[in-house]
Structure formats: structure tokens, C-alpha cells
mmCIF file of C-alpha atoms (C1' of nucleotides) in Angstrom:
data_model
loop_
_atom_site.group_PDB
_atom_site.id
_atom_site.type_symbol
_atom_site.label_atom_id
_atom_site.label_comp_id
_atom_site.label_asym_id
_atom_site.label_seq_id
_atom_site.Cartn_x
_atom_site.Cartn_y
_atom_site.Cartn_z
ATOM 1 C CA MET A 6 26.536 -7.118 -24.135
ATOM 2 C CA TYR A 7 24.382 -10.005 -23.485
ATOM 3 C CA LEU A 8 21.048 -9.172 -21.411
ATOM 4 C CA ASP A 9 18.684 -11.635 -19.819
ATOM 5 C CA GLU A 10 14.962 -12.338 -21.195
ATOM 6 C CA HIS A 11 13.785 -9.346 -19.208
ATOM 7 C CA GLU A 12 16.294 -6.849 -19.906
ATOM 8 C CA ARG A 13 15.602 -7.747 -23.368
ATOM 9 C CA ARG A 14 12.249 -7.305 -23.407
ATOM 10 C CA ARG A 15 12.145 -3.881 -21.750
ATOM 11 C CA GLU A 16 15.053 -2.899 -24.384
ATOM 12 C CA LEU A 17 12.543 -4.112 -27.350
ATOM 13 C CA TYR A 18 9.826 -1.711 -25.338
ATOM 14 C CA ARG A 19 12.440 1.175 -25.381
ATOM 15 C CA LEU A 20 12.945 0.848 -28.900
ATOM 16 C CA GLN A 21 9.275 0.752 -29.713
ATOM 17 C CA ALA A 22 8.348 3.550 -27.761
ATOM 18 C CA MET A 23 11.125 5.294 -30.007
ATOM 19 C CA LEU A 24 9.436 4.196 -33.102
ATOM 20 C CA CYS A 25 5.617 5.311 -31.824
ATOM 21 C CA GLN A 26 7.251 8.693 -30.923
ATOM 22 C CA VAL A 27 8.229 9.158 -34.520
ATOM 23 C CA LEU A 28 4.636 8.622 -35.548
ATOM 24 C CA ALA A 29 3.600 10.898 -32.512
ATOM 25 C CA ASP A 30 3.630 14.188 -34.828
ATOM 26 C CA PRO A 31 0.705 15.411 -36.915
ATOM 27 C CA THR A 32 3.077 16.591 -39.834
ATOM 28 C CA ARG A 33 4.912 13.533 -39.939
ATOM 29 C CA ILE A 34 1.618 11.380 -40.485
ATOM 30 C CA GLU A 35 0.643 13.325 -43.038
ATOM 31 C CA LEU A 36 4.069 12.940 -44.713
ATOM 32 C CA ILE A 37 3.595 9.240 -44.319
ATOM 33 C CA GLU A 38 0.205 9.400 -46.076
ATOM 34 C CA LEU A 39 1.652 11.246 -49.246
ATOM 35 C CA LEU A 40 4.400 9.006 -49.164
ATOM 36 C CA GLY A 41 2.410 6.333 -49.504
ATOM 37 C CA GLU A 42 0.920 7.311 -52.855
ATOM 38 C CA GLY A 43 4.808 7.233 -53.949
ATOM 39 C CA PRO A 44 8.088 8.906 -54.024
ATOM 40 C CA LYS A 45 8.003 12.976 -53.454
ATOM 41 C CA ALA A 46 10.265 15.332 -53.659
ATOM 42 C CA VAL A 47 10.911 17.798 -50.598
ATOM 43 C CA LYS A 48 8.859 20.591 -52.708
ATOM 44 C CA GLU A 49 6.248 18.759 -53.346
ATOM 45 C CA LEU A 50 5.961 17.564 -49.857
ATOM 46 C CA ALA A 51 5.722 21.354 -48.515
ATOM 47 C CA GLN A 52 3.612 22.239 -51.114
ATOM 48 C CA ALA A 53 1.055 19.470 -50.228
ATOM 49 C CA THR A 54 1.189 20.218 -46.628
ATOM 50 C CA GLY A 55 0.946 23.668 -46.771
ATOM 51 C CA GLN A 56 4.250 23.897 -44.338
ATOM 52 C CA ARG A 57 7.450 25.614 -44.826
ATOM 53 C CA GLN A 58 9.888 23.959 -46.504
ATOM 54 C CA ALA A 59 12.621 23.884 -43.539
ATOM 55 C CA LYS A 60 9.860 22.239 -41.191
ATOM 56 C CA ILE A 61 9.391 19.508 -44.050
ATOM 57 C CA SER A 62 12.937 19.150 -44.209
ATOM 58 C CA GLN A 63 13.218 18.754 -40.117
ATOM 59 C CA HIS A 64 10.396 15.979 -40.025
ATOM 60 C CA LEU A 65 11.854 14.201 -43.086
ATOM 61 C CA ALA A 66 15.321 14.007 -41.191
ATOM 62 C CA VAL A 67 13.687 12.415 -38.226
ATOM 63 C CA LEU A 68 12.050 9.839 -40.401
ATOM 64 C CA ARG A 69 15.281 9.209 -42.110
ATOM 65 C CA GLN A 70 17.224 9.054 -38.972
ATOM 66 C CA ARG A 71 14.733 6.279 -37.682
ATOM 67 C CA GLY A 72 14.909 4.540 -41.048
ATOM 68 C CA LEU A 73 11.304 4.952 -41.887
ATOM 69 C CA VAL A 74 12.130 6.572 -45.142
ATOM 70 C CA HIS A 75 14.808 6.906 -47.475
ATOM 71 C CA ALA A 76 15.889 9.630 -49.444
ATOM 72 C CA GLN A 77 17.555 9.551 -53.126
ATOM 73 C CA ARG A 78 18.876 12.334 -55.147
ATOM 74 C CA VAL A 79 17.306 13.269 -58.436
ATOM 75 C CA GLY A 80 19.160 16.206 -60.044
ATOM 76 C CA THR A 81 18.718 18.976 -57.709
ATOM 77 C CA GLU A 82 15.883 17.397 -55.809
ATOM 78 C CA MET A 83 15.633 14.605 -53.338
ATOM 79 C CA HIS A 84 13.081 12.173 -53.636
ATOM 80 C CA TYR A 85 12.026 10.451 -50.645
ATOM 81 C CA SER A 86 10.020 7.265 -50.231
ATOM 82 C CA LEU A 87 8.849 4.909 -47.550
ATOM 83 C CA THR A 88 11.268 2.067 -46.698
ATOM 84 C CA ASP A 89 8.581 -0.331 -45.489
ATOM 85 C CA SER A 90 4.705 -0.356 -46.629
ATOM 86 C CA ARG A 91 3.528 -1.622 -43.078
ATOM 87 C CA ILE A 92 4.402 2.110 -42.010
ATOM 88 C CA LEU A 93 1.435 2.746 -43.466
ATOM 89 C CA GLU A 94 -0.341 -0.127 -42.453
ATOM 90 C CA ALA A 95 0.503 0.816 -38.804
ATOM 91 C CA CYS A 96 -0.639 4.563 -39.342
ATOM 92 C CA HIS A 97 -4.187 3.184 -40.892
ATOM 93 C CA LEU A 98 -4.422 0.853 -37.725
ATOM 94 C CA THR A 99 -3.877 3.297 -35.266
ATOM 95 C CA ARG A 100 -6.044 5.661 -37.167
ATOM 96 C CA SER A 101 -9.121 3.118 -37.113
ATOM 97 C CA LEU A 102 -8.441 2.774 -33.531
ATOM 98 C CA LEU A 103 -8.706 6.324 -33.180
ATOM 99 C CA LEU A 104 -11.919 6.690 -35.239
ATOM 100 C CA ASP A 105 -13.615 3.772 -33.142
ATOM 101 C CA GLN A 106 -12.739 5.911 -30.130
ATOM 102 C CA LEU A 107 -14.438 8.725 -31.576
ATOM 103 C CA LEU A 108 -17.675 6.713 -32.608
ATOM 104 C CA ARG A 109 -17.836 5.591 -29.495
ATOM 105 C CA GLN A 110 -17.720 8.854 -27.461
ATOM 106 C CA GLY A 111 -20.173 10.337 -30.102
ATOM 107 C CA GLU A 112 -22.702 7.519 -28.924
ATOM 108 C CA LEU A 113 -21.827 8.122 -25.373
ATOM 109 C CA ALA A 114 -22.710 11.925 -26.096
ATOM 110 C CA GLU A 115 -25.803 11.233 -28.199
ATOM 111 C CA SER A 116 -27.118 8.807 -25.032
ATOM 112 C CA VAL A 117 -26.281 11.760 -22.547
ATOM 113 C CA LEU A 118 -28.089 14.061 -24.699
ATOM 114 C CA SER A 119 -31.160 11.781 -25.079
ATOM 115 C CA GLU A 120 -31.255 11.160 -21.210
ATOM 116 C CA ARG A 121 -31.528 14.670 -20.246
ATOM 117 C CA ARG A 122 -34.671 15.028 -22.833
ATOM 118 C CA MET B 4 -17.956 24.355 -35.860
ATOM 119 C CA TYR B 5 -18.016 22.826 -39.454
ATOM 120 C CA LEU B 6 -14.570 22.073 -40.994
ATOM 121 C CA ASP B 7 -13.602 21.746 -44.793
ATOM 122 C CA GLU B 8 -12.131 18.421 -45.811
ATOM 123 C CA HIS B 9 -8.745 19.588 -45.389
ATOM 124 C CA GLU B 10 -8.918 20.965 -41.849
ATOM 125 C CA ARG B 11 -10.765 17.871 -41.053
ATOM 126 C CA ARG B 12 -8.143 15.765 -42.252
ATOM 127 C CA ARG B 13 -5.574 17.603 -40.204
ATOM 128 C CA GLU B 14 -7.630 17.604 -37.177
ATOM 129 C CA LEU B 15 -7.961 13.879 -37.522
ATOM 130 C CA TYR B 16 -3.843 13.693 -37.902
ATOM 131 C CA ARG B 17 -3.413 15.906 -34.907
ATOM 132 C CA LEU B 18 -5.644 13.296 -32.656
ATOM 133 C CA GLN B 19 -4.048 10.526 -34.311
ATOM 134 C CA ALA B 20 -0.484 11.911 -32.959
ATOM 135 C CA MET B 21 -1.971 12.284 -29.562
ATOM 136 C CA LEU B 22 -2.805 8.381 -29.570
ATOM 137 C CA CYS B 23 0.426 7.673 -30.723
ATOM 138 C CA GLN B 24 1.980 9.844 -28.072
ATOM 139 C CA VAL B 25 0.331 7.713 -25.635
ATOM 140 C CA LEU B 26 1.951 4.601 -26.923
ATOM 141 C CA ALA B 27 5.442 6.172 -27.119
ATOM 142 C CA ASP B 28 6.195 5.311 -23.311
ATOM 143 C CA PRO B 29 8.020 2.056 -22.786
ATOM 144 C CA THR B 30 6.375 1.488 -19.267
ATOM 145 C CA ARG B 31 2.874 2.141 -20.883
ATOM 146 C CA ILE B 32 3.441 -0.066 -23.739
ATOM 147 C CA GLU B 33 4.518 -2.825 -21.128
ATOM 148 C CA LEU B 34 1.389 -2.228 -19.255
ATOM 149 C CA ILE B 35 -0.832 -2.564 -22.321
ATOM 150 C CA GLU B 36 0.928 -5.920 -22.966
ATOM 151 C CA LEU B 37 0.122 -7.097 -19.243
ATOM 152 C CA LEU B 38 -3.494 -5.847 -19.402
ATOM 153 C CA GLY B 39 -3.587 -7.927 -22.890
ATOM 154 C CA GLU B 40 -3.636 -10.996 -20.826
ATOM 155 C CA GLY B 41 -6.816 -9.853 -18.690
ATOM 156 C CA PRO B 42 -7.704 -7.214 -16.097
ATOM 157 C CA LYS B 43 -4.933 -6.701 -13.523
ATOM 158 C CA ALA B 44 -4.771 -4.714 -10.083
ATOM 159 C CA VAL B 45 -2.150 -1.738 -9.811
ATOM 160 C CA LYS B 46 0.099 -3.740 -7.360
ATOM 161 C CA GLU B 47 -0.051 -6.790 -9.747
ATOM 162 C CA LEU B 48 1.325 -4.403 -12.760
ATOM 163 C CA ALA B 49 3.617 -2.487 -10.178
ATOM 164 C CA GLN B 50 5.191 -5.807 -9.256
ATOM 165 C CA ALA B 51 4.988 -7.600 -12.856
ATOM 166 C CA THR B 52 6.849 -4.387 -14.318
ATOM 167 C CA GLY B 53 9.157 -3.808 -11.346
ATOM 168 C CA GLN B 54 8.192 -0.046 -10.990
ATOM 169 C CA ARG B 55 7.192 1.908 -8.372
ATOM 170 C CA GLN B 56 3.410 2.148 -7.445
ATOM 171 C CA ALA B 57 3.212 6.085 -7.998
ATOM 172 C CA LYS B 58 4.808 5.619 -11.713
ATOM 173 C CA ILE B 59 2.210 3.096 -12.645
ATOM 174 C CA SER B 60 -0.701 5.165 -11.444
ATOM 175 C CA GLN B 61 0.603 8.219 -13.451
ATOM 176 C CA HIS B 62 0.622 6.129 -16.568
ATOM 177 C CA LEU B 63 -2.372 4.194 -15.830
ATOM 178 C CA ALA B 64 -3.759 8.004 -15.466
ATOM 179 C CA VAL B 65 -2.596 8.780 -18.996
ATOM 180 C CA LEU B 66 -4.020 5.658 -20.492
ATOM 181 C CA ARG B 67 -7.547 6.066 -18.801
ATOM 182 C CA GLN B 68 -7.654 9.926 -19.671
ATOM 183 C CA ARG B 69 -7.134 9.141 -23.413
ATOM 184 C CA GLY B 70 -9.794 6.230 -23.010
ATOM 185 C CA LEU B 71 -7.370 3.176 -23.544
ATOM 186 C CA VAL B 72 -7.855 1.347 -20.277
ATOM 187 C CA HIS B 73 -10.919 1.174 -17.937
ATOM 188 C CA ALA B 74 -10.963 0.861 -14.334
ATOM 189 C CA GLN B 75 -13.239 -0.777 -11.895
ATOM 190 C CA ARG B 76 -13.167 -0.914 -8.043
ATOM 191 C CA VAL B 77 -12.810 -4.642 -6.511
ATOM 192 C CA GLY B 78 -12.830 -4.174 -2.610
ATOM 193 C CA THR B 79 -9.796 -1.907 -1.789
ATOM 194 C CA GLU B 80 -8.231 -2.793 -5.151
ATOM 195 C CA MET B 81 -8.335 -1.190 -8.427
ATOM 196 C CA HIS B 82 -8.979 -3.660 -11.698
ATOM 197 C CA TYR B 83 -7.968 -2.282 -15.008
ATOM 198 C CA SER B 84 -8.408 -3.576 -18.287
ATOM 199 C CA LEU B 85 -7.844 -2.617 -22.076
ATOM 200 C CA THR B 86 -11.454 -1.212 -23.360
ATOM 201 C CA ASP B 87 -10.260 -2.307 -26.853
ATOM 202 C CA SER B 88 -8.223 -5.236 -27.912
ATOM 203 C CA ARG B 89 -7.168 -3.394 -30.955
ATOM 204 C CA ILE B 90 -4.886 -1.289 -29.084
ATOM 205 C CA LEU B 91 -3.064 -4.343 -28.349
ATOM 206 C CA GLU B 92 -2.967 -5.206 -32.136
ATOM 207 C CA ALA B 93 -1.506 -1.875 -32.635
ATOM 208 C CA CYS B 94 1.227 -2.288 -30.207
ATOM 209 C CA HIS B 95 2.047 -5.890 -32.218
ATOM 210 C CA LEU B 96 2.224 -4.292 -35.387
ATOM 211 C CA THR B 97 4.608 -1.595 -34.530
ATOM 212 C CA ARG B 98 6.673 -4.257 -32.985
ATOM 213 C CA SER B 99 6.999 -6.368 -36.007
ATOM 214 C CA LEU B 100 7.781 -3.240 -37.631
ATOM 215 C CA LEU B 101 10.398 -2.587 -35.376
ATOM 216 C CA LEU B 102 11.572 -5.921 -35.465
ATOM 217 C CA ASP B 103 12.052 -5.637 -39.043
ATOM 218 C CA GLN B 104 13.873 -2.818 -38.895
ATOM 219 C CA LEU B 105 16.139 -4.444 -36.290
ATOM 220 C CA LEU B 106 16.919 -7.454 -38.801
ATOM 221 C CA ARG B 107 17.365 -5.210 -41.619
ATOM 222 C CA GLN B 108 19.985 -3.383 -39.719
ATOM 223 C CA GLY B 109 21.440 -6.906 -38.532
ATOM 224 C CA GLU B 110 21.812 -7.986 -42.019
ATOM 225 C CA LEU B 111 23.492 -4.577 -42.869
ATOM 226 C CA ALA B 112 26.039 -5.089 -40.025
ATOM 227 C CA GLU B 113 26.777 -8.485 -41.156
ATOM 228 C CA SER B 114 27.479 -7.535 -44.778
ATOM 229 C CA VAL B 115 29.523 -4.787 -43.837
ATOM 230 C CA LEU B 116 31.315 -7.099 -41.465
ATOM 231 C CA SER B 117 31.902 -9.449 -44.438
ATOM 232 C CA GLU B 118 32.762 -6.682 -46.692
ATOM 233 C CA ARG B 119 36.144 -6.014 -44.118
ATOM 234 C CA ARG B 120 37.374 -9.274 -44.231
ATOM 235 C "C1'" DT C 9 -12.657 5.789 15.801
ATOM 236 C "C1'" DT C 10 -7.917 4.346 14.130
ATOM 237 C "C1'" DC C 11 -4.353 1.751 11.767
ATOM 238 C "C1'" DC C 12 -3.181 -0.256 7.420
ATOM 239 C "C1'" DT C 13 -3.301 -1.370 2.583
ATOM 240 C "C1'" DG C 14 -3.861 0.388 -1.962
ATOM 241 C "C1'" DT C 15 -4.227 3.807 -5.074
ATOM 242 C "C1'" DA C 16 -3.972 8.661 -6.896
ATOM 243 C "C1'" DT C 17 -2.171 13.450 -6.816
ATOM 244 C "C1'" DT C 18 0.708 17.002 -6.929
ATOM 245 C "C1'" DC C 19 4.849 19.395 -7.152
ATOM 246 C "C1'" DG C 20 9.592 20.837 -8.959
ATOM 247 C "C1'" DA C 21 13.558 19.473 -11.733
ATOM 248 C "C1'" DA C 22 15.441 17.584 -15.768
ATOM 249 C "C1'" DT C 23 14.904 16.522 -20.002
ATOM 250 C "C1'" DG C 24 13.234 16.469 -24.876
ATOM 251 C "C1'" DC C 25 10.336 18.056 -28.842
ATOM 252 C "C1'" DG C 26 8.738 21.170 -32.514
ATOM 253 C "C1'" DC C 27 9.013 25.349 -34.580
ATOM 254 C "C1'" DG C 28 10.571 30.180 -36.655
ATOM 255 C "C1'" DA C 29 14.336 32.276 -38.198
ATOM 256 C "C1'" DA C 30 18.799 32.259 -39.951
ATOM 257 C "C1'" DT C 31 22.285 30.367 -42.240
ATOM 258 C "C1'" DA C 32 24.668 26.441 -44.795
ATOM 259 C "C1'" DT C 33 25.161 23.017 -48.342
ATOM 260 C "C1'" DT C 34 24.391 21.250 -52.925
ATOM 261 C "C1'" DC C 35 23.514 20.468 -57.602
ATOM 262 C "C1'" DT C 36 22.313 22.669 -62.364
ATOM 263 C "C1'" DA C 37 22.559 25.917 -65.437
ATOM 264 C "C1'" DA C 38 24.112 29.945 -67.838
ATOM 265 C "C1'" DT D 24 33.000 30.819 -61.978
ATOM 266 C "C1'" DT D 25 28.715 33.174 -60.324
ATOM 267 C "C1'" DA D 26 23.749 33.122 -59.478
ATOM 268 C "C1'" DG D 27 19.794 30.718 -58.145
ATOM 269 C "C1'" DA D 28 16.829 26.965 -56.648
ATOM 270 C "C1'" DA D 29 16.214 22.961 -53.940
ATOM 271 C "C1'" DT D 30 17.305 21.213 -49.409
ATOM 272 C "C1'" DA D 31 19.612 20.884 -44.953
ATOM 273 C "C1'" DT D 32 21.297 22.277 -40.587
ATOM 274 C "C1'" DT D 33 21.773 24.875 -36.403
ATOM 275 C "C1'" DC D 34 20.330 27.842 -32.777
ATOM 276 C "C1'" DG D 35 17.299 29.676 -29.247
ATOM 277 C "C1'" DC D 36 13.049 29.619 -26.880
ATOM 278 C "C1'" DG D 37 8.634 27.983 -25.172
ATOM 279 C "C1'" DC D 38 6.262 23.752 -24.134
ATOM 280 C "C1'" DA D 39 5.198 19.374 -22.758
ATOM 281 C "C1'" DT D 40 6.667 14.933 -20.836
ATOM 282 C "C1'" DT D 41 8.606 11.962 -17.395
ATOM 283 C "C1'" DC D 42 10.134 10.897 -12.720
ATOM 284 C "C1'" DG D 43 11.130 10.801 -7.745
ATOM 285 C "C1'" DA D 44 9.347 12.406 -3.454
ATOM 286 C "C1'" DA D 45 6.134 13.315 -0.608
ATOM 287 C "C1'" DT D 46 1.247 13.632 0.165
ATOM 288 C "C1'" DA D 47 -3.669 12.854 0.007
ATOM 289 C "C1'" DC D 48 -7.233 9.781 -0.354
ATOM 290 C "C1'" DA D 49 -10.322 5.650 0.092
ATOM 291 C "C1'" DG D 50 -11.975 1.435 1.792
ATOM 292 C "C1'" DG D 51 -12.008 -2.115 4.954
ATOM 293 C "C1'" DA D 52 -10.383 -4.636 9.723
ATOM 294 C "C1'" DA D 53 -9.927 -4.379 14.457
#
DNA sequence: TTCCTGTATTCGAATGCGCGAATATTCTAA
DNA sequence: TTAGAATATTCGCGCATTCGAATACAGGAA
């Protein structure tokens, strides 16, 4: 069960890819954002996102299985919350990366337009 | 072409998911890490990762199309480099998130083991 | 030109993912 | 106990992704 350094590094990359895969869905990102405001019931999440309940439950199951969120029964409801606030940080960092990309593309588009004038 | 705030937010989530999707592959993560050290030729990358050249080119094409890396001809070689160092930051943040998760799971496993003694 | 090296692309098969629809499950209240 | 509300799960389809294999392409040297 002991791996050499090379294999260990590669195994880490594999796990990291699985983590990123969880973040690679718009609905799950929105759920993470909403849960960043505090614990919420499934119904609330479905309402806030405008998605069907079954779909929300499916995505919550993915987040749960990967340990990103934690579920707690409260009467008949299930209250979900983030297990680690750094999940939010990761989301925000990738978003700022994205925004910079979009800005750059916007500048590129503008410069192309001004060349053509 | 103008979207209301709700639709704009959702469009942003969609783009962010696409960005995360790019980071959701172990080979691509390794390439990003390697390029974090500085520009490298395809051959070097293939050698460093131990993967076939065609596979590396395929993944580089994905990174290129999403604007994460930039390619430059140098003689007969193509030198790839990161377009933004924050890509590395994003990788490092998700990795530290992962490591914390693994640590927590390790502690959990240990506590379960000690209970059984 | 021809050969060789380095790189890119295409194709097909296998696998994985997200979704809607339908159905199960779990808890509370009556 | 039954009814109903909240949530979870299963199934099957369509779609995207990954990979190896084969091939194409581009530039330098002879």
C-alpha cells in the first residue's frame, strides 16, 4: 500500500481532479454560494435556484459524498451546510480568475474593433 | 443580448463550471504545475509526466482553448506557458482543501480504530 | 527535394455525467 | 394507523470526455 513519491503525487492529482469535478457544475456552484450564507433546507435551496427538488437532492448527494457539505435533520427537513468555508474561497478564487479572463477578452475585442475603424 | 441580474449570475456560474471542468483532470493539473515552474516544450512535458505525446497535446489543446496557457513557436518546438499565475493559486487552494479533507478523514479513521480497541 | 524530429488532429470505443420521470423513504400530525 | 409534506433514490437516455491508435502537418538539416 506504500507508494513511491511519484505515484503519491499522481494519486494526489487524481483526488484533486475529483474535487474540481465536483465544482464543475453550475448548479453545485450556486448551492455552495447559497450555503455560504448559512445552513439551508433543501426546499429553500430548490426555491432559491428555481430548480426541481429532485435535481437539488441529486447535487447535494454529490456534495455530501465528497464531504463538502454536511446534512442534519431538523424535524421533517434536512438542513445542509458547508463543512469548510474554504470551499467558498476556492469558488471565489476561480470566479475571480474567470472574471479576469473575461475582462482580458473584452479588452481584446475592443482593440480589434478599434483597429478596424 | 442584455440579461437580467438573475440570468447574468447563472451565466457566470455556467462559465465558472467550465473553468473548473478544465481543472478536473489529473494530467492537466500536472501540466499546470509543471508550467508553473516556467515555459516548457511539449516533449519536456511528455517526458516529465511519463505520458504519450499525443495525450499531452490533447490536454494542452484544452488548456489553450480555454485561455489558460499560451503557446509560442521556438524553432521546431512549441513552448507553453501559463497565461496567469493565479491558475496556479487556484490549483494550490483546491489542493490544500483536499489535504485538509484527507487529514480529517485520517483523524476520523483513527478515532474509529481507537474506539474499537 | 527527402528525411527526421516535434507537434497536432482525427477517429472510434469506452466510460462517465446530468437530467427528467417515476418511485421510495422518513418524519409529523391528525 | 393513515395522510401528507419533505427529501432521497433509481432508471434510462442523451451528451460530453478521455484515451489509444493512426495519421497529418510543420520546420530544419542534409
